[in-house]
Coordinates of C-alpha atoms and ligand atoms in Angstrom, one line a residue:
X23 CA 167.1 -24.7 -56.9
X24 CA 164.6 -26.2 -58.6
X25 CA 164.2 -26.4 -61.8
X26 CA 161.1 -25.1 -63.4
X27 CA 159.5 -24.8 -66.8
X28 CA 157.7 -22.3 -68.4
X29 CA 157.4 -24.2 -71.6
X30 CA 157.7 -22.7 -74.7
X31 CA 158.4 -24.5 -78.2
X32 CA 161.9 -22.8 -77.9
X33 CA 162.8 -22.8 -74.0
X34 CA 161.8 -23.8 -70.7
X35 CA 162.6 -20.4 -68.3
X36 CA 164.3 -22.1 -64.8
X37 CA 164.7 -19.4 -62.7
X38 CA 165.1 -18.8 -59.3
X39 CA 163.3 -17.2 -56.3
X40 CA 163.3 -13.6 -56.4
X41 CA 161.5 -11.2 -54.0
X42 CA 160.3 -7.0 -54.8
X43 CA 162.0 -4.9 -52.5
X44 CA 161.3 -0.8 -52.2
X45 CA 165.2 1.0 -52.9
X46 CA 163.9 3.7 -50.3
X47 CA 162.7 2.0 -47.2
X48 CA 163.3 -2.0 -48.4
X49 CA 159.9 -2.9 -47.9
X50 CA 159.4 -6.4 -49.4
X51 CA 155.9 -7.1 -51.6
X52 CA 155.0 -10.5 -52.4
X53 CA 155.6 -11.4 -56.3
X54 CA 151.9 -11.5 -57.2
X55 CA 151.1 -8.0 -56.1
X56 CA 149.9 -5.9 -58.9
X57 CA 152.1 -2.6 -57.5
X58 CA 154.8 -0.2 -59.2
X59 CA 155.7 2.0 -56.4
X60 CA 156.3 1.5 -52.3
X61 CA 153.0 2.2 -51.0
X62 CA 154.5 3.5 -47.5
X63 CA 157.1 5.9 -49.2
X64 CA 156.6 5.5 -52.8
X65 CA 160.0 4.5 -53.5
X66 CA 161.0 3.0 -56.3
X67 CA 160.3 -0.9 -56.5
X68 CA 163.6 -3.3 -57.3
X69 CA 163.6 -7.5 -58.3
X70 CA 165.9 -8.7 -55.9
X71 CA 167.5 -12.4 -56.3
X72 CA 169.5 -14.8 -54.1
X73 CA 172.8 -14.6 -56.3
X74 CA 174.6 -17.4 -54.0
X75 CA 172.1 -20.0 -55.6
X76 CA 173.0 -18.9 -59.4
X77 CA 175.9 -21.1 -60.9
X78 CA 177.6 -19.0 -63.5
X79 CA 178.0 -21.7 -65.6
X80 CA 173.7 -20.8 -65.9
X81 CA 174.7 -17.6 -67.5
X82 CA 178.1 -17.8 -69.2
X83 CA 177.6 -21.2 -70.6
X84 CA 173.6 -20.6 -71.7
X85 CA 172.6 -21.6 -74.7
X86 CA 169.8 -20.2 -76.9
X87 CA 169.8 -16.1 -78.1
X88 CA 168.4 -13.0 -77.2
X89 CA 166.5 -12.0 -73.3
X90 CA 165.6 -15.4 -72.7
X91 CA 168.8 -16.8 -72.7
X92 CA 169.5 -15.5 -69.7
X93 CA 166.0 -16.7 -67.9
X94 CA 168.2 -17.8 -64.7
X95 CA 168.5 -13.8 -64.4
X96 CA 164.7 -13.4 -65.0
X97 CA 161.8 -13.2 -62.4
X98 CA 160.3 -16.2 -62.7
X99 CA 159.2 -17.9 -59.6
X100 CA 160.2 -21.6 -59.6
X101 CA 157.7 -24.5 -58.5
X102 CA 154.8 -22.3 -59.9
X103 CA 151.8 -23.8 -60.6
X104 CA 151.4 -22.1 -64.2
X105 CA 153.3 -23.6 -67.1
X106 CA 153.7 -20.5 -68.6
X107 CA 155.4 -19.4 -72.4
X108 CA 157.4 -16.2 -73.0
X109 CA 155.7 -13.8 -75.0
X110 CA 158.3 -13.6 -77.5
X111 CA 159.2 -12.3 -80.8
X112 CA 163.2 -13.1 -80.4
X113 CA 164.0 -9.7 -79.1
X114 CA 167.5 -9.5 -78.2
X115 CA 170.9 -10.6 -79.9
X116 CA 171.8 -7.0 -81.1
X117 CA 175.2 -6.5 -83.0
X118 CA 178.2 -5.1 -81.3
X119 CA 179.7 -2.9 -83.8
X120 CA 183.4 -2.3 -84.1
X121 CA 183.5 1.5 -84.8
X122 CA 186.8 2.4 -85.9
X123 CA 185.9 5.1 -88.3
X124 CA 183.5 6.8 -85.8
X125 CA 186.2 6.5 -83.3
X126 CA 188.9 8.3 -85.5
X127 CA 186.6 11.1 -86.3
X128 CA 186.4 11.4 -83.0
X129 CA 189.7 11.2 -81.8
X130 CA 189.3 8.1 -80.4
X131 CA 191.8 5.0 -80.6
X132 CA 191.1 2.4 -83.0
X133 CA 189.5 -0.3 -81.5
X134 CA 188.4 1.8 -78.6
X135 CA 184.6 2.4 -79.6
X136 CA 181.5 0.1 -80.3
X137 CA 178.0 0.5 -80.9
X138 CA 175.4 -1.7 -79.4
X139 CA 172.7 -1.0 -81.8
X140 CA 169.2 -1.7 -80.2
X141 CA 167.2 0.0 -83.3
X142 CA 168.2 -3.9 -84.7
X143 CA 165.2 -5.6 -82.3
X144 CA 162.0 -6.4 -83.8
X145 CA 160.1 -3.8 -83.1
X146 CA 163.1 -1.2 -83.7
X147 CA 163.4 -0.6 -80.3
X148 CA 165.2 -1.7 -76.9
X149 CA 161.9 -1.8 -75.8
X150 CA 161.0 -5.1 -76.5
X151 CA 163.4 -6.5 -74.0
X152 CA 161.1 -5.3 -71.6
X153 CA 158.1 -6.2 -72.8
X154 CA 158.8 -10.0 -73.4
X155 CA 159.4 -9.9 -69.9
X156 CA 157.0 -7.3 -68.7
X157 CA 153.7 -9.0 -70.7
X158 CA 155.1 -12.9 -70.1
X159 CA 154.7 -11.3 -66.4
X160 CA 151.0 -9.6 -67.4
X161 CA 149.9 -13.2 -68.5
X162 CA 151.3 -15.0 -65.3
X163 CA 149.3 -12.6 -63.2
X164 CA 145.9 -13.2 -65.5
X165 CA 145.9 -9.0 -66.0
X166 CA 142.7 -8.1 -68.4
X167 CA 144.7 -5.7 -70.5
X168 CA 148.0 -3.4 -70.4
X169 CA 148.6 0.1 -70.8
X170 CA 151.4 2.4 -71.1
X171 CA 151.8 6.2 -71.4
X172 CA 154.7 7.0 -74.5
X173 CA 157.4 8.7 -76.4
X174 CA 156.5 6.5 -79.0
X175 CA 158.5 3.5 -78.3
X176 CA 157.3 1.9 -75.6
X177 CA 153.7 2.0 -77.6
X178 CA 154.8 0.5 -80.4
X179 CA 156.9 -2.5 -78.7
X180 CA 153.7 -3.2 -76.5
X181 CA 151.1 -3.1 -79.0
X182 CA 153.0 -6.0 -80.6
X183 CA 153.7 -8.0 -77.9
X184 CA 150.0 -7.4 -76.6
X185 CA 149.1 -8.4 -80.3
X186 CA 151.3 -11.9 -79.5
X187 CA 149.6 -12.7 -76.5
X188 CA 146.0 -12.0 -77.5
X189 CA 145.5 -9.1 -74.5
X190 CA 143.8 -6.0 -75.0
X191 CA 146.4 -3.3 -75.1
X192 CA 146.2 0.7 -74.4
X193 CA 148.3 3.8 -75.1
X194 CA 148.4 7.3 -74.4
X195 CA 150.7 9.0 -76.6
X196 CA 151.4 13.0 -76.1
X197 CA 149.6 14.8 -79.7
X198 CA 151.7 15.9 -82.3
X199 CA 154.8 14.6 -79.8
X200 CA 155.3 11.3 -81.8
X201 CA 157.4 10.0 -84.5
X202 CA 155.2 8.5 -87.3
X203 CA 156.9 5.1 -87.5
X204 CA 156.1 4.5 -83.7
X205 CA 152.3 5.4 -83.8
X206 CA 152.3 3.4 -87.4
X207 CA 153.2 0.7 -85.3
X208 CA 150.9 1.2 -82.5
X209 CA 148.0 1.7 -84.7
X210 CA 149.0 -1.6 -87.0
X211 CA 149.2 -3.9 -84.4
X212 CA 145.5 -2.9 -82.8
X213 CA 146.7 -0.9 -79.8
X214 CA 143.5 1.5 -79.3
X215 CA 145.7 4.9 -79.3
X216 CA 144.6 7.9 -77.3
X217 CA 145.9 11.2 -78.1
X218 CA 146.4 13.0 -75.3
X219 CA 146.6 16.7 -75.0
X220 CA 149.5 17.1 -72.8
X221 CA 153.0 16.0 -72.6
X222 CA 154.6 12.8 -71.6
X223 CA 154.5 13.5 -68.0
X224 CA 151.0 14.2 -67.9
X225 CA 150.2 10.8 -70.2
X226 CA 152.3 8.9 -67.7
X227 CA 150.3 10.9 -64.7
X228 CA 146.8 9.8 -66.4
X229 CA 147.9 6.2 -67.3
X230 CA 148.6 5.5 -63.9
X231 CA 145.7 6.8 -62.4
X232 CA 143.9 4.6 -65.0
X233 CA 145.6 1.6 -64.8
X234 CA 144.4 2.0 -60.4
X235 CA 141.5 2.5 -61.4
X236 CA 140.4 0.1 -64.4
X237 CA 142.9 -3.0 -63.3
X238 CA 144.9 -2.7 -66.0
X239 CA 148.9 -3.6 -66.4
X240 CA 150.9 -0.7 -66.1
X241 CA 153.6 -1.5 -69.0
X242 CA 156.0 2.0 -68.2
X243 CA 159.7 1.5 -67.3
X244 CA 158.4 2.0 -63.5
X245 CA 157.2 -1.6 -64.0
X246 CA 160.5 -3.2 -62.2
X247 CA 159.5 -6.1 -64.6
X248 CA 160.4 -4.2 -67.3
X249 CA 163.7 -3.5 -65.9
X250 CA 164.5 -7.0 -65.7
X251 CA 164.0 -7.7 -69.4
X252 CA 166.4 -4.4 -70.2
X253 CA 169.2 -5.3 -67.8
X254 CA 170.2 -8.1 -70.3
X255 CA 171.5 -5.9 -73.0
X256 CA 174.6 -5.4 -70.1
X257 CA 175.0 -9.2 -70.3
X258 CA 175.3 -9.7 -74.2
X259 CA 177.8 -6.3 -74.4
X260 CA 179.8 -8.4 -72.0
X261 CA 179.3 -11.4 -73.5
X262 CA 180.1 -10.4 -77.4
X263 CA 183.0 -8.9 -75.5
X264 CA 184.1 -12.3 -74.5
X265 CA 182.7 -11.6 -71.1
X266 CA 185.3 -8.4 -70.6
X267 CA 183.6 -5.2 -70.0
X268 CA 184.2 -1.7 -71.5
X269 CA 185.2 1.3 -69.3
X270 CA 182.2 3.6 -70.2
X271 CA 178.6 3.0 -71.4
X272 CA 177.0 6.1 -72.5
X273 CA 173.2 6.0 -74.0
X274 CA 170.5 8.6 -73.9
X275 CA 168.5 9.2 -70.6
X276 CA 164.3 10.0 -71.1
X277 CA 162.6 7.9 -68.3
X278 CA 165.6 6.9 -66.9
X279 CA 164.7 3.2 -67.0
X280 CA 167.3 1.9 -69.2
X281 CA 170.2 3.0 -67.7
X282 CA 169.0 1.9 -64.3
X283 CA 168.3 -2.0 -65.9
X284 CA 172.0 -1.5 -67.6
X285 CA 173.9 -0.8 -64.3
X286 CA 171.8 -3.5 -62.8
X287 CA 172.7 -6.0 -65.7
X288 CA 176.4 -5.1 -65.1
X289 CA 176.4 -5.3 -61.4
X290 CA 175.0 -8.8 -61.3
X291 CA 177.6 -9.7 -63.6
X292 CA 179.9 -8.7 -60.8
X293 CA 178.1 -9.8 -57.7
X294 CA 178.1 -13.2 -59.7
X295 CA 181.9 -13.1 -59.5
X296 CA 181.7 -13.3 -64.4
X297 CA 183.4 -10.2 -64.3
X298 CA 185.3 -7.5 -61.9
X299 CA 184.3 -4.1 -62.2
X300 CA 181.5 -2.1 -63.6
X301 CA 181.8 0.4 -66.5
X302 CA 180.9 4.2 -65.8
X303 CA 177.6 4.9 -66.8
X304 CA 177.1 7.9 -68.7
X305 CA 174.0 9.3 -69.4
X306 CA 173.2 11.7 -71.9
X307 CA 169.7 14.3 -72.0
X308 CA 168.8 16.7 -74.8
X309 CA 170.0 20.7 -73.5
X310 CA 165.9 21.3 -73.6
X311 CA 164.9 17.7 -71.2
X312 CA 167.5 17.5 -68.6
X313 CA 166.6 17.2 -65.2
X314 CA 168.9 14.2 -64.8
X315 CA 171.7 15.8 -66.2
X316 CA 171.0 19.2 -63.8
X317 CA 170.9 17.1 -60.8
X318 CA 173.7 15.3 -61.5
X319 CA 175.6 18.1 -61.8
X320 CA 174.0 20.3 -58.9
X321 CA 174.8 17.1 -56.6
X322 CA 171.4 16.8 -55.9
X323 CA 169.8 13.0 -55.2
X324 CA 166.5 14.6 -56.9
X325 CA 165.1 16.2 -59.4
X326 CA 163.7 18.9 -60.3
X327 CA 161.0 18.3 -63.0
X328 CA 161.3 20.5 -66.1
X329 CA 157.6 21.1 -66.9
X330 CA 158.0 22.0 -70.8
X331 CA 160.4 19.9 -72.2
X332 CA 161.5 20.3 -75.6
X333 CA 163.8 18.5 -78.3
X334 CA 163.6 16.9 -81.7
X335 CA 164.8 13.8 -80.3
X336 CA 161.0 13.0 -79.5
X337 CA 162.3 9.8 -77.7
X338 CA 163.8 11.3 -75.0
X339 CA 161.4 14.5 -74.6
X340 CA 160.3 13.9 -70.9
X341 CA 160.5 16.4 -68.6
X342 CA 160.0 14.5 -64.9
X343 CA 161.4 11.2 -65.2
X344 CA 160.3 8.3 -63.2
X345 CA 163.3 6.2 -62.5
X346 CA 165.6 9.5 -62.0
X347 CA 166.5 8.0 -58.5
X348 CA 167.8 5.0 -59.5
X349 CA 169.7 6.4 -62.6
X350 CA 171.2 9.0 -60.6
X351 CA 172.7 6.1 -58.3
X352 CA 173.6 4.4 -61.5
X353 CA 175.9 6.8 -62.6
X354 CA 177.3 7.7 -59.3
X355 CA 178.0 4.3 -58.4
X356 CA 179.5 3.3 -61.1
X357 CA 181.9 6.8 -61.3
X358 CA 180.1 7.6 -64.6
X359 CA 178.9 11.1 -65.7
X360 CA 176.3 13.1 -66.9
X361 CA 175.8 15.1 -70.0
X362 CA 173.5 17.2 -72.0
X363 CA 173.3 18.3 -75.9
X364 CA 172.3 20.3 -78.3
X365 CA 169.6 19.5 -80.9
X366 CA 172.3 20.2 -83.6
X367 CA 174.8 18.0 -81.9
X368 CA 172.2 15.5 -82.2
X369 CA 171.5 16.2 -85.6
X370 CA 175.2 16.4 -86.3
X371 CA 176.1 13.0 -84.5
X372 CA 173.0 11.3 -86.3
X373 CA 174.5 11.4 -89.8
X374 CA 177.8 10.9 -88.8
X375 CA 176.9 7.8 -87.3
X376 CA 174.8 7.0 -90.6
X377 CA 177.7 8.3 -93.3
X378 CA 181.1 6.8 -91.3
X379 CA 179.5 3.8 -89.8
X380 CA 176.7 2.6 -92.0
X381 CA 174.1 2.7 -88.7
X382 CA 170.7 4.1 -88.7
X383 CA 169.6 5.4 -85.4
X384 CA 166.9 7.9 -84.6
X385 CA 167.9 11.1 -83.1
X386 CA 167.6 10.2 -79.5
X387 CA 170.4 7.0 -80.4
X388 CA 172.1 9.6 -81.8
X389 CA 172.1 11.8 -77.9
X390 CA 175.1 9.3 -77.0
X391 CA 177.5 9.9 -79.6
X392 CA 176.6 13.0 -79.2
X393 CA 177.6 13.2 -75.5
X394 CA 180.5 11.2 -76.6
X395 CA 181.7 13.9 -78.8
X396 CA 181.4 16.9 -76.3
X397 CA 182.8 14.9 -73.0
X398 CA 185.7 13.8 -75.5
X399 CA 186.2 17.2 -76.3
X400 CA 185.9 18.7 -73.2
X401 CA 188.3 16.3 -71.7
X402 CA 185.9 14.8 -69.4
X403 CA 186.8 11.0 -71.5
X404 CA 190.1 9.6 -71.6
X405 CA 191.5 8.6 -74.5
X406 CA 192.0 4.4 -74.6
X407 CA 189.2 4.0 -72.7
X408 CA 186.9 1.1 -74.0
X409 CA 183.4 2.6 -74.6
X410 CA 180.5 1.4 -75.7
X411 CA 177.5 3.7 -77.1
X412 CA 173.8 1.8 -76.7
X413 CA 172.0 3.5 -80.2
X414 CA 168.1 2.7 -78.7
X415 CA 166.2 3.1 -81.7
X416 CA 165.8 2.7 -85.5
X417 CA 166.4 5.2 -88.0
X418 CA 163.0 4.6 -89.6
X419 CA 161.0 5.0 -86.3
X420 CA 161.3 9.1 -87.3
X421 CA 161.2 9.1 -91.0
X422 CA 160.4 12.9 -91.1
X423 CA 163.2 13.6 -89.8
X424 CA 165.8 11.8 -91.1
X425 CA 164.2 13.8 -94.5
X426 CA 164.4 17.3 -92.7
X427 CA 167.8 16.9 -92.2
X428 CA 168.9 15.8 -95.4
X429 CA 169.3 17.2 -99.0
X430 CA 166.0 16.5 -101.1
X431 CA 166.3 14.1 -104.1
X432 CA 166.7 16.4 -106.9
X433 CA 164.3 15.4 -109.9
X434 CA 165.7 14.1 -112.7
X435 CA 164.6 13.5 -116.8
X436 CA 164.1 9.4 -117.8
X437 CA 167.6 9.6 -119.7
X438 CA 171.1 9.1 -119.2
X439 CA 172.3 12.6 -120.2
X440 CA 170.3 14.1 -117.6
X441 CA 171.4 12.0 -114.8
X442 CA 175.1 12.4 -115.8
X443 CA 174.8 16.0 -115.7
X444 CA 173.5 16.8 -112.9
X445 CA 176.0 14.3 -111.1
X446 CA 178.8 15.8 -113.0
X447 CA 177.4 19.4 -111.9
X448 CA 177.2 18.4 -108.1
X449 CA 180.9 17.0 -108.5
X450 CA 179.3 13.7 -107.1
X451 CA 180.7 11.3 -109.8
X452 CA 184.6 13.1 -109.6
X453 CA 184.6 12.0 -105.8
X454 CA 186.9 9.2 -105.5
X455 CA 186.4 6.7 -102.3
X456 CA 189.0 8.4 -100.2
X457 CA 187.7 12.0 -100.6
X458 CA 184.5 10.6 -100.0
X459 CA 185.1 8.7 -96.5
X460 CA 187.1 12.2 -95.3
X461 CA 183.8 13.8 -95.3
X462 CA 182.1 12.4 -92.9
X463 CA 185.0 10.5 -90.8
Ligands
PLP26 C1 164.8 5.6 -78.8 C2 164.8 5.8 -77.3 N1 166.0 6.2 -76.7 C3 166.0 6.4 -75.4 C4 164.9 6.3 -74.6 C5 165.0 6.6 -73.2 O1 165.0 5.5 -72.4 P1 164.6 5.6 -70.9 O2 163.2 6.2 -70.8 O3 164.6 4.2 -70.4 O4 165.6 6.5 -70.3 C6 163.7 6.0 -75.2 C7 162.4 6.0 -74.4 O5 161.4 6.1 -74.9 C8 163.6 5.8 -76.6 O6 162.5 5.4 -77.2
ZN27 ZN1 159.4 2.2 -49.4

């Protein structure tokens, strides 16, 4: 293997030979072909590697933080010509947190529940894993600009790493469908934003059609690029786990990318021979978006697209996903399960997670402690299994909400008697530390 550099001031990326394979028909495409979907049966495209030539040593022992520590897992081709830098902005390197309060609300075992909280990337969002891979990959191929189709997210993530690289970036974003933080961030960071009147699916439908026509860089989680970047957040749950894995990872399901790259991440660890099994991916969809969830449980291998999707959790309000195929093998696979919830659960499970645990997620994060809750309940999860719940996005990506949902600051005269009495009237001041924690836990 040899060993090759795309330099950077930070790390030189020695990958290996990897080759894009359709999951449908196994067609092979050479690396340097612009292309998203199998263009004999449209199938979904995978990266596929030679894992005998990877020494685990390049993976367990790698040193450096965040997505590009794990660069002998990245497509990279070796012996290219281009001395190439990351687009980076140190995505990556999320805490792990030890839920035990969560987990007793719940009526789970201490030590039994963690939250991988991806609102804790740079942009707020697991979506920059992704994009440092999926733009370092726009550069190497010399695109002109990228483009995506959004929930918000994925807009916000590329308009900064666009911004990094110095490429023109464009974004459809469904009107009125968006959380205000994400097209803040879009707008900041010089995206030009389109508002498209339509939903999700039909941005995702119009971006690709553009992106054919105009030769721009498709940036959506179709992009097996992308993929690549997100399969790494299954290699630091394992490794801040001591390389152990949990029984279950549950996380919400919109485009279905990121629990496909998750299962991927975690099977690689296995093929690798780092660690032996894989933990049951559960995926859970708002009640009003679930065609994952429906086929899941209909035992169908497709899906049947849901064309008005509705749910506050904004995030996750897609009605035909794109990578449904591949997350419905994920969670087959893997023995895990499907869910859907409520927008109160959601709602519920978002300031729960905020009041017992001291972690700000918007309300699609909140969609897996939510599932959590109701497969717990319904007996569906064991208890002493190990979970893990992946929170995907920041609190203050959906400011509006987060004030919807709680009580209004109550106004106030500039003198201590007032403030006291109106604490003492709300009983707030009386409530001693233990009353207060049985609230929420
Ligand atoms: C916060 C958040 N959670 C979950 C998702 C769903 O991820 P995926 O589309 O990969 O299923 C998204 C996608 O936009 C998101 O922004
Ligand atoms: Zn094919």
């Amino acid at each position: 293997m040899e060993i090759y550099g795309l330099r950077t001031h930070y790390v030189t990326i020695t990958t290996m030979e990897y080759r894009v394979e359709c999951i449908k028909c196994g067609r092979r495409f050479p690396a340097h072909k612009i292309i998203y979907t199998c263009d004999k049966c449209n199938g979904l495209l995978d990266i596929k590697y030679d894992y005998s030539s990877i020494d685990n040593e390049r993976i367990v022992k790698a040193k450096g933080r965040g997505v590009w520590k794990y660069k002998a897992l990245l497509p990279f081709k070796e012996g290219s010509s281009s001395s190439l830098s990351p687009i980076t902005i140190n995505e990556g390197d999320t805490p792990l947190y030890r839920c035990d309060r969560l987990a007793q609300s719940i009526g789970l075992g201490i030590g039994d529940l963690w939250v991988k909280h991806e609102g804790l990337n740079p942009s707020g969002s697991f979506k920059d894993r992704g994009m440092t891979v999926g733009v370092t990959k726009a550069m190497e191929l010399h695109v002109k600009g990228v483009a995506c189709a959004s929930t918000g997210n994925t807009s916000a993530s590329l308009a900064i790493f666009a911004a990094k690289a110095g490429i023109p970036c464009y974004v459809l974003l469904p009107k009125g469908k968006v959380a205000l933080g994400k097209v803040a961030q879009a707008m900041m960071h010089g995206a030009k934003v389109l508002s498209l009147l339509g939903n999700f699916d039909d941005a995702l439908r119009v971006v690709r059609e553009l992106c054919e026509e105009e030769n721009l860089y498709l940036l959506n989680s179709v992009n097996p690029y992308r993929l690549e970047g997100q399969k790494t957040i299954a290699f630091e749950i394992a490794e801040q786990l001591n390389w152990d894995i949990p029984d279950r990872v549950i996380l919400p399901v919109g485009n279905a990318g990121n629990i496909s790259a998750i299962y991927k991440g975690f099977l690689e660890l296995e093929k690798l021979g780092i660690t032996s099994s894989v933990p049951m991916m559960t995926g859970i969809q708002a009640e009003g978006a679930q065609p994952v969830v429906r086929a899941f449980k209909d035992a169908r291998t497709e899906i049947i697209p849901e064309p008005e999707p509705e749910t506050i959790a904004s995030a996750i309000r897609i009605g035909n996903p794109v990578n449904a195929a591949k997350a419905l093998l994920a969670i087959r696979n893997s023995g895990g399960l499907a869910e859907s919830v409520s927008d109160a659960e959601i709602t519920e499970s978002q300031l729960l997670l905020a009041r017992a645990e001291g972690i700000g997620v918007e309300p699609a994060s909140a969609a897996s402690i939510a599932g959590l809750r109701k497969l717990y309940d319904a007996g569906e999860i064991d208890r002493g299994e190990k979970i893990v719940c992946i929170t995907t996005g920041h609190l203050l990506k959906d400011p509006e909400r987060a004030i919807a949902i709680c009580e209004a600051p109550q106004e106030v005269m500039a003198d201590l008697e007032s403030v006291r009495h109106i604490l003492h009237a709300t009983a707030t001041l009386n409530k001693n530390r233990e009353e207060h924690i049985h609230i929420y836990a």
